[in-house]
GROMACS .gro file of C-alpha atoms in nm:
model
  434
    1MET     CA    1   1.005   3.221  -2.019
    2PRO     CA    2   0.648   3.371  -2.001
    3PRO     CA    3   0.472   3.360  -1.654
    4LEU     CA    4   0.231   3.078  -1.593
    5SER     CA    5  -0.133   3.147  -1.617
    6SER     CA    6  -0.340   3.109  -1.296
    7ALA     CA    7  -0.486   2.781  -1.420
    8ARG     CA    8  -0.142   2.637  -1.521
    9TRP     CA    9   0.004   2.758  -1.194
   10THR     CA   10  -0.265   2.570  -1.011
   11ASN     CA   11  -0.195   2.263  -1.222
   12ALA     CA   12   0.175   2.286  -1.146
   13ILE     CA   13   0.095   2.292  -0.776
   14HIS     CA   14  -0.121   1.977  -0.822
   15ILE     CA   15   0.156   1.797  -1.003
   16ARG     CA   16   0.403   1.876  -0.723
   17GLN     CA   17   0.148   1.753  -0.464
   18CYS     CA   18   0.099   1.434  -0.666
   19VAL     CA   19   0.468   1.370  -0.684
   20ARG     CA   20   0.504   1.412  -0.312
   21ARG     CA   21   0.218   1.168  -0.249
   22MET     CA   22   0.369   0.905  -0.478
   23SER     CA   23   0.627   0.806  -0.217
   24THR     CA   24   0.373   0.787   0.069
   25GLN     CA   25   0.124   0.536  -0.067
   26PRO     CA   26   0.212   0.186   0.042
   27GLY     CA   27   0.205  -0.070  -0.245
   28ALA     CA   28   0.113   0.199  -0.503
   29SER     CA   29   0.460   0.228  -0.658
   30SER     CA   30   0.442   0.233  -1.040
   31LEU     CA   31   0.063   0.222  -1.053
   32PRO     CA   32  -0.093   0.447  -1.318
   33LEU     CA   33  -0.285   0.673  -1.081
   34GLN     CA   34  -0.032   0.683  -0.800
   35GLY     CA   35  -0.003   1.028  -0.638
   36LEU     CA   36  -0.366   1.124  -0.714
   37ARG     CA   37  -0.604   1.187  -0.429
   38VAL     CA   38  -0.982   1.109  -0.457
   39LEU     CA   39  -1.232   1.237  -0.208
   40ASP     CA   40  -1.519   0.992  -0.225
   41LEU     CA   41  -1.866   1.099  -0.095
   42THR     CA   42  -2.045   0.809  -0.254
   43ARG     CA   43  -2.259   0.523  -0.112
   44VAL     CA   44  -2.406   0.193  -0.227
   45LEU     CA   45  -2.273   0.072  -0.565
   46ALA     CA   46  -2.227   0.289  -0.868
   47GLY     CA   47  -2.011   0.548  -0.687
   48PRO     CA   48  -1.810   0.308  -0.475
   49TYR     CA   49  -1.749   0.089  -0.777
   50CYS     CA   50  -1.618   0.392  -0.969
   51THR     CA   51  -1.383   0.497  -0.686
   52GLN     CA   52  -1.267   0.139  -0.621
   53ILE     CA   53  -1.148   0.124  -0.982
   54LEU     CA   54  -0.951   0.444  -0.922
   55GLY     CA   55  -0.807   0.298  -0.604
   56ASP     CA   56  -0.713  -0.027  -0.776
   57LEU     CA   57  -0.513   0.179  -1.025
   58GLY     CA   58  -0.320   0.347  -0.748
   59ALA     CA   59  -0.516   0.658  -0.641
   60GLU     CA   60  -0.540   0.741  -0.269
   61VAL     CA   61  -0.918   0.721  -0.207
   62ILE     CA   62  -1.051   0.888   0.102
   63LYS     CA   63  -1.408   0.759   0.166
   64VAL     CA   64  -1.628   1.005   0.368
   65GLU     CA   65  -1.892   0.814   0.571
   66HIS     CA   66  -2.167   0.899   0.813
   67PRO     CA   67  -2.017   0.880   1.165
   68LYS     CA   68  -2.282   0.636   1.299
   69ARG     CA   69  -2.418   0.421   1.015
   70GLY     CA   70  -2.149   0.466   0.747
   71ASP     CA   71  -2.218   0.355   0.388
   72ASP     CA   72  -2.570   0.214   0.356
   73THR     CA   73  -2.438  -0.117   0.234
   74ARG     CA   74  -2.260  -0.191   0.566
   75ALA     CA   75  -2.605  -0.300   0.679
   76TRP     CA   76  -2.700  -0.487   0.361
   77GLY     CA   77  -2.673  -0.847   0.472
   78PRO     CA   78  -2.659  -1.134   0.532
   79PRO     CA   79  -2.408  -1.262   0.447
   80TYR     CA   80  -2.155  -1.092   0.674
   81ALA     CA   81  -1.794  -1.161   0.736
   82PRO     CA   82  -1.783  -1.234   1.115
   83THR     CA   83  -1.590  -0.975   1.312
   84SER     CA   84  -1.373  -1.006   1.628
   85ASP     CA   85  -1.490  -0.659   1.742
   86PRO     CA   86  -1.742  -0.714   2.024
   87ASN     CA   87  -1.920  -0.393   1.918
   88GLY     CA   88  -1.908  -0.475   1.548
   89GLY     CA   89  -2.254  -0.627   1.525
   90PRO     CA   90  -2.289  -0.915   1.278
   91GLY     CA   91  -1.972  -0.812   1.098
   92GLU     CA   92  -1.891  -0.652   0.765
   93SER     CA   93  -2.148  -0.718   0.489
   94ALA     CA   94  -2.034  -0.896   0.179
   95TYR     CA   95  -2.198  -0.614  -0.022
   96PHE     CA   96  -1.979  -0.347   0.132
   97LEU     CA   97  -1.669  -0.560   0.107
   98ALA     CA   98  -1.731  -0.600  -0.268
   99VAL     CA   99  -1.672  -0.238  -0.371
  100ASN     CA  100  -1.463  -0.069  -0.101
  101ARG     CA  101  -1.113  -0.206  -0.103
  102ASN     CA  102  -0.810   0.021  -0.150
  103LYS     CA  103  -0.981   0.305   0.044
  104LYS     CA  104  -0.940   0.496   0.363
  105SER     CA  105  -1.258   0.557   0.574
  106ILE     CA  106  -1.305   0.888   0.752
  107ALA     CA  107  -1.625   0.941   0.942
  108ILE     CA  108  -1.754   1.302   0.921
  109ASP     CA  109  -2.093   1.465   0.992
  110PHE     CA  110  -2.091   1.723   0.721
  111LYS     CA  111  -2.431   1.850   0.819
  112GLN     CA  112  -2.243   2.024   1.098
  113PRO     CA  113  -2.062   2.338   0.967
  114ALA     CA  114  -1.736   2.208   1.117
  115GLY     CA  115  -1.776   1.875   0.934
  116ALA     CA  116  -1.840   2.050   0.601
  117SER     CA  117  -1.533   2.265   0.663
  118ILE     CA  118  -1.320   1.954   0.700
  119ILE     CA  119  -1.435   1.830   0.358
  120ARG     CA  120  -1.362   2.164   0.199
  121GLU     CA  121  -1.013   2.153   0.346
  122LEU     CA  122  -0.963   1.800   0.203
  123ALA     CA  123  -1.096   1.909  -0.129
  124LYS     CA  124  -0.824   2.174  -0.154
  125SER     CA  125  -0.558   1.903  -0.186
  126SER     CA  126  -0.765   1.655  -0.383
  127ASP     CA  127  -0.753   1.583  -0.751
  128VAL     CA  128  -1.096   1.420  -0.777
  129PHE     CA  129  -1.425   1.462  -0.583
  130VAL     CA  130  -1.698   1.202  -0.644
  131GLU     CA  131  -2.052   1.225  -0.493
  132ASN     CA  132  -2.390   1.065  -0.558
  133TYR     CA  133  -2.635   1.283  -0.379
  134LEU     CA  134  -2.954   1.426  -0.538
  135PRO     CA  135  -2.878   1.748  -0.738
  136GLY     CA  136  -2.851   2.046  -0.506
  137THR     CA  137  -2.800   1.853  -0.185
  138LEU     CA  138  -2.433   1.927  -0.129
  139GLU     CA  139  -2.475   2.289  -0.225
  140LYS     CA  140  -2.659   2.334   0.108
  141TYR     CA  141  -2.330   2.258   0.282
  142LYS     CA  142  -2.120   2.463   0.044
  143LEU     CA  143  -1.979   2.142  -0.107
  144GLY     CA  144  -2.116   2.175  -0.460
  145TYR     CA  145  -1.899   2.210  -0.767
  146GLU     CA  146  -1.919   2.588  -0.803
  147GLY     CA  147  -1.813   2.635  -0.441
  148LEU     CA  148  -1.523   2.386  -0.446
  149ARG     CA  149  -1.382   2.492  -0.777
  150LYS     CA  150  -1.323   2.839  -0.624
  151ILE     CA  151  -1.082   2.691  -0.373
  152ASN     CA  152  -0.942   2.430  -0.617
  153PRO     CA  153  -0.973   2.523  -0.986
  154GLY     CA  154  -0.806   2.193  -1.084
  155LEU     CA  155  -1.059   1.974  -0.913
  156ILE     CA  156  -1.239   1.704  -1.118
  157TYR     CA  157  -1.588   1.688  -0.960
  158ALA     CA  158  -1.803   1.387  -1.057
  159SER     CA  159  -2.170   1.370  -0.971
  160ILE     CA  160  -2.348   1.031  -1.010
  161THR     CA  161  -2.727   1.038  -0.993
  162GLY     CA  162  -3.021   0.834  -1.114
  163TYR     CA  163  -3.132   1.085  -1.384
  164GLY     CA  164  -2.866   1.356  -1.411
  165GLN     CA  165  -2.833   1.721  -1.318
  166THR     CA  166  -3.089   1.839  -1.576
  167GLY     CA  167  -3.411   1.714  -1.729
  168PRO     CA  168  -3.766   1.653  -1.592
  169TYR     CA  169  -3.657   1.359  -1.380
  170SER     CA  170  -3.348   1.519  -1.232
  171ASP     CA  171  -3.493   1.549  -0.882
  172ARG     CA  172  -3.605   1.186  -0.878
  173ALA     CA  173  -3.414   0.929  -0.679
  174GLY     CA  174  -3.293   0.643  -0.894
  175TYR     CA  175  -3.194   0.288  -0.807
  176ASP     CA  176  -3.060   0.039  -1.057
  177VAL     CA  177  -3.367  -0.172  -1.091
  178MET     CA  178  -3.597   0.129  -1.152
  179VAL     CA  179  -3.362   0.255  -1.430
  180GLU     CA  180  -3.337  -0.098  -1.583
  181ALA     CA  181  -3.717  -0.096  -1.601
  182GLU     CA  182  -3.766   0.254  -1.731
  183MET     CA  183  -3.477   0.269  -1.979
  184GLY     CA  184  -3.551  -0.051  -2.173
  185LEU     CA  185  -3.323  -0.315  -2.032
  186MET     CA  186  -3.581  -0.510  -1.834
  187HIS     CA  187  -3.811  -0.528  -2.134
  188ILE     CA  188  -3.554  -0.714  -2.337
  189THR     CA  189  -3.431  -0.942  -2.049
  190GLY     CA  190  -3.591  -1.276  -1.970
  191GLU     CA  191  -3.741  -1.579  -2.145
  192LYS     CA  192  -3.943  -1.517  -2.463
  193ASP     CA  193  -4.274  -1.609  -2.310
  194GLY     CA  194  -4.200  -1.496  -1.959
  195PRO     CA  195  -4.228  -1.161  -1.777
  196PRO     CA  196  -3.950  -0.895  -1.788
  197VAL     CA  197  -3.676  -0.954  -1.534
  198LYS     CA  198  -3.382  -0.762  -1.400
  199VAL     CA  199  -3.024  -0.864  -1.470
  200GLY     CA  200  -2.872  -1.081  -1.198
  201VAL     CA  201  -2.630  -0.810  -1.081
  202ALA     CA  202  -2.701  -0.432  -1.077
  203VAL     CA  203  -2.551  -0.389  -1.418
  204THR     CA  204  -2.677  -0.028  -1.466
  205ASP     CA  205  -2.494   0.076  -1.143
  206LEU     CA  206  -2.185  -0.110  -1.261
  207THR     CA  207  -2.174   0.040  -1.607
  208THR     CA  208  -2.233   0.387  -1.463
  209GLY     CA  209  -1.937   0.334  -1.236
  210LEU     CA  210  -1.725   0.225  -1.527
  211TYR     CA  211  -1.833   0.518  -1.744
  212THR     CA  212  -1.764   0.760  -1.457
  213SER     CA  213  -1.421   0.626  -1.374
  214ASN     CA  214  -1.328   0.645  -1.744
  215SER     CA  215  -1.457   1.002  -1.772
  216ILE     CA  216  -1.262   1.103  -1.457
  217MET     CA  217  -0.942   0.974  -1.611
  218ALA     CA  218  -1.012   1.155  -1.935
  219ALA     CA  219  -1.076   1.472  -1.736
  220LEU     CA  220  -0.745   1.431  -1.560
  221ILE     CA  221  -0.566   1.412  -1.898
  222GLY     CA  222  -0.758   1.720  -2.003
  223ARG     CA  223  -0.643   1.902  -1.685
  224ALA     CA  224  -0.284   1.819  -1.760
  225ARG     CA  225  -0.334   2.007  -2.083
  226THR     CA  226  -0.544   2.305  -1.972
  227GLY     CA  227  -0.479   2.326  -1.597
  228ARG     CA  228  -0.854   2.335  -1.529
  229GLY     CA  229  -1.080   2.082  -1.365
  230GLN     CA  230  -1.443   2.024  -1.467
  231HIS     CA  231  -1.779   1.888  -1.354
  232ILE     CA  232  -1.882   1.542  -1.473
  233ASP     CA  233  -2.257   1.473  -1.479
  234ALA     CA  234  -2.306   1.096  -1.483
  235ALA     CA  235  -2.659   0.955  -1.477
  236LEU     CA  236  -2.771   0.591  -1.446
  237SER     CA  237  -3.048   0.664  -1.700
  238ASP     CA  238  -2.803   0.795  -1.966
  239CYS     CA  239  -2.558   0.506  -1.915
  240GLN     CA  240  -2.841   0.255  -1.946
  241VAL     CA  241  -2.962   0.410  -2.267
  242ALA     CA  242  -2.601   0.413  -2.398
  243THR     CA  243  -2.558   0.038  -2.317
  244LEU     CA  244  -2.868  -0.060  -2.515
  245ALA     CA  245  -2.599  -0.081  -2.785
  246ASN     CA  246  -2.694  -0.289  -3.087
  247ILE     CA  247  -3.054  -0.348  -2.967
  248GLY     CA  248  -3.108   0.029  -2.944
  249SER     CA  249  -2.944   0.081  -3.278
  250SER     CA  250  -3.169  -0.175  -3.434
  251VAL     CA  251  -3.477   0.020  -3.318
  252LEU     CA  252  -3.328   0.354  -3.435
  253ILE     CA  253  -3.236   0.223  -3.779
  254SER     CA  254  -3.552   0.016  -3.847
  255GLY     CA  255  -3.796   0.255  -3.685
  256LYS     CA  256  -3.973  -0.049  -3.543
  257GLU     CA  257  -4.027  -0.174  -3.185
  258ASP     CA  258  -3.757  -0.406  -3.037
  259THR     CA  259  -3.807  -0.777  -3.082
  260GLY     CA  260  -3.867  -0.836  -2.713
  261ARG     CA  261  -3.707  -1.104  -2.488
  262HIS     CA  262  -3.503  -1.393  -2.621
  263GLY     CA  263  -3.374  -1.564  -2.310
  264THR     CA  264  -3.016  -1.671  -2.376
  265ALA     CA  265  -3.075  -1.652  -2.754
  266HIS     CA  266  -2.962  -1.368  -2.983
  267PRO     CA  267  -3.217  -1.179  -3.197
  268SER     CA  268  -2.987  -1.166  -3.500
  269ILE     CA  269  -2.769  -1.483  -3.477
  270VAL     CA  270  -2.871  -1.846  -3.486
  271PRO     CA  271  -2.761  -2.077  -3.324
  272TYR     CA  272  -2.644  -1.860  -3.035
  273GLU     CA  273  -2.794  -1.966  -2.705
  274ALA     CA  274  -2.798  -2.227  -2.419
  275PHE     CA  275  -2.901  -2.581  -2.507
  276PRO     CA  276  -3.015  -2.847  -2.257
  277THR     CA  277  -2.783  -3.137  -2.170
  278LYS     CA  278  -2.836  -3.449  -1.956
  279ASP     CA  279  -2.724  -3.263  -1.643
  280GLY     CA  280  -2.743  -2.894  -1.718
  281SER     CA  281  -2.683  -2.659  -2.010
  282VAL     CA  282  -2.420  -2.574  -2.264
  283LEU     CA  283  -2.400  -2.246  -2.454
  284LEU     CA  284  -2.319  -2.274  -2.826
  285GLY     CA  285  -2.220  -1.977  -3.047
  286GLY     CA  286  -2.246  -2.035  -3.416
  287GLY     CA  287  -2.170  -1.666  -3.474
  288ASN     CA  288  -2.102  -1.700  -3.851
  289ASP     CA  289  -2.140  -1.953  -4.132
  290ASN     CA  290  -1.796  -2.107  -4.076
  291LEU     CA  291  -1.861  -2.155  -3.699
  292TYR     CA  292  -2.199  -2.304  -3.772
  293GLY     CA  293  -2.036  -2.555  -4.006
  294ILE     CA  294  -1.791  -2.655  -3.729
  295LEU     CA  295  -2.083  -2.700  -3.491
  296CYS     CA  296  -2.266  -2.924  -3.737
  297ARG     CA  297  -1.955  -3.144  -3.766
  298ARG     CA  298  -1.907  -3.172  -3.391
  299LEU     CA  299  -2.273  -3.252  -3.345
  300GLY     CA  300  -2.236  -3.533  -3.593
  301ARG     CA  301  -2.466  -3.370  -3.848
  302PRO     CA  302  -2.243  -3.220  -4.114
  303GLU     CA  303  -2.528  -3.230  -4.363
  304TRP     CA  304  -2.707  -2.950  -4.172
  305ALA     CA  305  -2.445  -2.707  -4.298
  306SER     CA  306  -2.564  -2.752  -4.656
  307ASP     CA  307  -2.935  -2.773  -4.578
  308GLU     CA  308  -3.091  -2.492  -4.782
  309ARG     CA  309  -3.286  -2.377  -4.479
  310PHE     CA  310  -2.969  -2.313  -4.279
  311VAL     CA  311  -2.692  -2.222  -4.519
  312THR     CA  312  -2.665  -1.855  -4.420
  313ASN     CA  313  -2.723  -1.685  -4.093
  314ALA     CA  314  -3.027  -1.503  -4.246
  315ASP     CA  315  -3.168  -1.846  -4.335
  316ARG     CA  316  -3.109  -1.973  -3.986
  317VAL     CA  317  -3.272  -1.674  -3.826
  318LYS     CA  318  -3.572  -1.727  -4.055
  319HIS     CA  319  -3.593  -2.098  -3.962
  320ARG     CA  320  -3.496  -2.057  -3.595
  321GLU     CA  321  -3.799  -2.241  -3.475
  322VAL     CA  322  -3.692  -2.543  -3.678
  323LEU     CA  323  -3.317  -2.553  -3.620
  324VAL     CA  324  -3.301  -2.483  -3.247
  325PRO     CA  325  -3.519  -2.783  -3.146
  326MET     CA  326  -3.317  -3.001  -3.380
  327ILE     CA  327  -2.988  -2.904  -3.195
  328ALA     CA  328  -3.164  -2.937  -2.856
  329GLU     CA  329  -3.271  -3.288  -2.927
  330LEU     CA  330  -2.910  -3.387  -2.984
  331THR     CA  331  -2.757  -3.201  -2.687
  332ARG     CA  332  -2.994  -3.366  -2.447
  333GLY     CA  333  -2.828  -3.699  -2.523
  334LYS     CA  334  -2.499  -3.616  -2.352
  335THR     CA  335  -2.373  -3.457  -2.031
  336THR     CA  336  -2.235  -3.105  -2.031
  337LYS     CA  337  -1.879  -3.244  -1.971
  338GLU     CA  338  -1.920  -3.476  -2.268
  339TRP     CA  339  -2.008  -3.184  -2.495
  340LEU     CA  340  -1.726  -2.972  -2.363
  341ASP     CA  341  -1.488  -3.256  -2.448
  342ILE     CA  342  -1.640  -3.294  -2.800
  343LEU     CA  343  -1.615  -2.913  -2.866
  344GLU     CA  344  -1.259  -2.879  -2.721
  345GLY     CA  345  -1.019  -2.743  -2.982
  346SER     CA  346  -1.290  -2.680  -3.240
  347GLY     CA  347  -1.236  -2.310  -3.263
  348MET     CA  348  -1.599  -2.223  -3.202
  349PRO     CA  349  -1.727  -2.046  -2.889
  350TYR     CA  350  -1.890  -2.266  -2.627
  351ALA     CA  351  -1.929  -2.279  -2.250
  352ALA     CA  352  -2.088  -2.458  -1.960
  353VAL     CA  353  -2.345  -2.259  -1.766
  354ASN     CA  354  -2.187  -2.233  -1.420
  355ASP     CA  355  -2.320  -2.100  -1.089
  356VAL     CA  356  -2.118  -1.842  -0.905
  357LYS     CA  357  -1.944  -2.080  -0.670
  358GLY     CA  358  -1.848  -2.297  -0.968
  359THR     CA  359  -1.714  -1.982  -1.136
  360PHE     CA  360  -1.482  -1.910  -0.847
  361GLU     CA  361  -1.359  -2.266  -0.859
  362HIS     CA  362  -1.303  -2.254  -1.236
  363GLU     CA  363  -0.943  -2.335  -1.329
  364HIS     CA  364  -0.915  -2.030  -1.560
  365VAL     CA  365  -1.049  -1.798  -1.293
  366ILE     CA  366  -0.785  -1.930  -1.051
  367ALA     CA  367  -0.509  -1.917  -1.309
  368ARG     CA  368  -0.591  -1.552  -1.381
  369ASN     CA  369  -0.567  -1.464  -1.010
  370MET     CA  370  -0.920  -1.330  -1.001
  371ILE     CA  371  -0.969  -1.423  -0.631
  372HIS     CA  372  -0.750  -1.250  -0.376
  373GLU     CA  373  -0.726  -1.322  -0.004
  374ILE     CA  374  -0.634  -1.043   0.238
  375ASP     CA  375  -0.639  -0.987   0.608
  376HIS     CA  376  -0.916  -0.760   0.729
  377PRO     CA  377  -0.849  -0.569   1.058
  378THR     CA  378  -1.152  -0.715   1.236
  379CYS     CA  379  -1.270  -1.004   1.017
  380GLY     CA  380  -0.935  -1.178   0.960
  381PRO     CA  381  -0.868  -1.341   0.622
  382ILE     CA  382  -1.134  -1.261   0.363
  383LYS     CA  383  -1.159  -1.344  -0.008
  384LEU     CA  384  -1.229  -1.065  -0.259
  385ILE     CA  385  -1.279  -1.051  -0.635
  386ASN     CA  386  -0.955  -0.909  -0.780
  387THR     CA  387  -0.927  -0.630  -1.036
  388PRO     CA  388  -0.968  -0.778  -1.387
  389ILE     CA  389  -0.716  -0.578  -1.590
  390LYS     CA  390  -0.351  -0.683  -1.619
  391PHE     CA  391  -0.083  -0.425  -1.699
  392SER     CA  392   0.267  -0.502  -1.833
  393GLU     CA  393   0.443  -0.237  -1.625
  394SER     CA  394   0.248  -0.238  -1.303
  395THR     CA  395   0.019  -0.461  -1.091
  396PRO     CA  396  -0.314  -0.311  -0.995
  397GLY     CA  397  -0.494  -0.510  -0.742
  398VAL     CA  398  -0.601  -0.541  -0.376
  399ARG     CA  399  -0.343  -0.347  -0.165
  400SER     CA  400  -0.562  -0.284   0.140
  401PRO     CA  401  -0.885  -0.440   0.270
  402PRO     CA  402  -1.215  -0.252   0.283
  403PRO     CA  403  -1.184  -0.029   0.585
  404THR     CA  404  -1.386  -0.038   0.907
  405LEU     CA  405  -1.603   0.270   0.974
  406GLY     CA  406  -1.383   0.566   1.056
  407GLN     CA  407  -1.069   0.353   1.059
  408HIS     CA  408  -0.855   0.630   0.909
  409THR     CA  409  -1.021   0.941   1.055
  410GLU     CA  410  -0.729   1.026   1.279
  411GLU     CA  411  -0.465   0.939   1.017
  412VAL     CA  412  -0.623   1.164   0.752
  413LEU     CA  413  -0.682   1.456   0.982
  414ARG     CA  414  -0.329   1.426   1.117
  415ASP     CA  415  -0.134   1.355   0.802
  416VAL     CA  416  -0.338   1.539   0.537
  417LEU     CA  417  -0.471   1.839   0.728
  418GLY     CA  418  -0.201   1.859   0.997
  419TRP     CA  419  -0.435   1.841   1.291
  420SER     CA  420  -0.308   1.790   1.646
  421ALA     CA  421  -0.430   1.508   1.871
  422GLU     CA  422  -0.607   1.767   2.084
  423ARG     CA  423  -0.798   1.911   1.793
  424ILE     CA  424  -0.897   1.564   1.664
  425GLY     CA  425  -1.015   1.476   2.017
  426GLU     CA  426  -1.223   1.788   2.035
  427ALA     CA  427  -1.390   1.713   1.704
  428ARG     CA  428  -1.469   1.360   1.819
  429ARG     CA  429  -1.627   1.485   2.142
  430GLY     CA  430  -1.843   1.726   1.939
  431GLY     CA  431  -1.970   1.450   1.709
  432VAL     CA  432  -1.813   1.609   1.411
  433VAL     CA  433  -1.594   1.309   1.335
  434ALA     CA  434  -1.580   0.952   1.454
   0.00000   0.00000   0.00000
């Protein structure tokens, strides 16, 4: 048998380390990413959302936080989940709790050489390293990709930034709302005659987290084949441009400007929007000619399906300003519940417009186990949104609550790096860890 190359030898070592870790992660048995270790140097939303997905799928996620303030979002409230810790301030913010389950928190001051050294030691046995600092920041502490790949050639190193590692804006800080504005999303969001608005959640952060987690898993598959890790450059700006999707494609193909804001309506499909009812709104989706015919019958106006102005979708788009008010006049005559009953079993898409609390009380949300209650170490029982994907052979989900700041510092230093209690105490006294 020929000798293993250096890269494949490193990969073989990683596989053995992963196998050993599989038996030490509580509740992770049979999960797809069990045995993988993720070192998480991210804050706020895009990065933590990415690493939470990896944690949900079974990876051991070690979250590195500032020893005093922790992740920025710990202070982003109210609301807070009240804490029993007399020194815990107002409690844990709902924002932080949203994207940090299934993680261990270790508080390290990596601006101190001793703190940066701890992170390098952890990186040696990690499979994935995720960070969201401005380009060049971590290089100052010898924690950049080129430095860490020398001590761990199999490391998957993901950098999440506002504008990427290259390009004229690469040094610019980027938050979700700025990127929504600059990269086209805000311009196409809002009512037709109203100003541009941001999406109700930080959707650019979330899609960037999704893209990055997906890319990390692809890189892990690539490493299994080549034995080598790689650097992933994920930018909010790129991900936002990518998710312009069909609207962006329409501009590229037509060579014309986009059609602006349409509220809940669709620029290329009619009827496909929210219509007023006696007590709220109902969303109706006549996405093709057959569905439009079903809608006409359920509205009690079957003749509209053969009206020459509305026969095809192209006709309906052309006569949008005629058809939409006709439908709205009818929908105003009944309550939302009455319309839901009329449309039940029709085969066409429809929905009530619910608020968030109503969503969490929705029978389908409850049936799909999308809300999970778990005991937090200082806040007691808290409810979290569960992971959305169901697997046939495993059960990803909430195994551990979001950690308190530095909750696992001693555990990680002892169990991962083999530090003695005396050494840990010395690092605490020096302010290197907390």
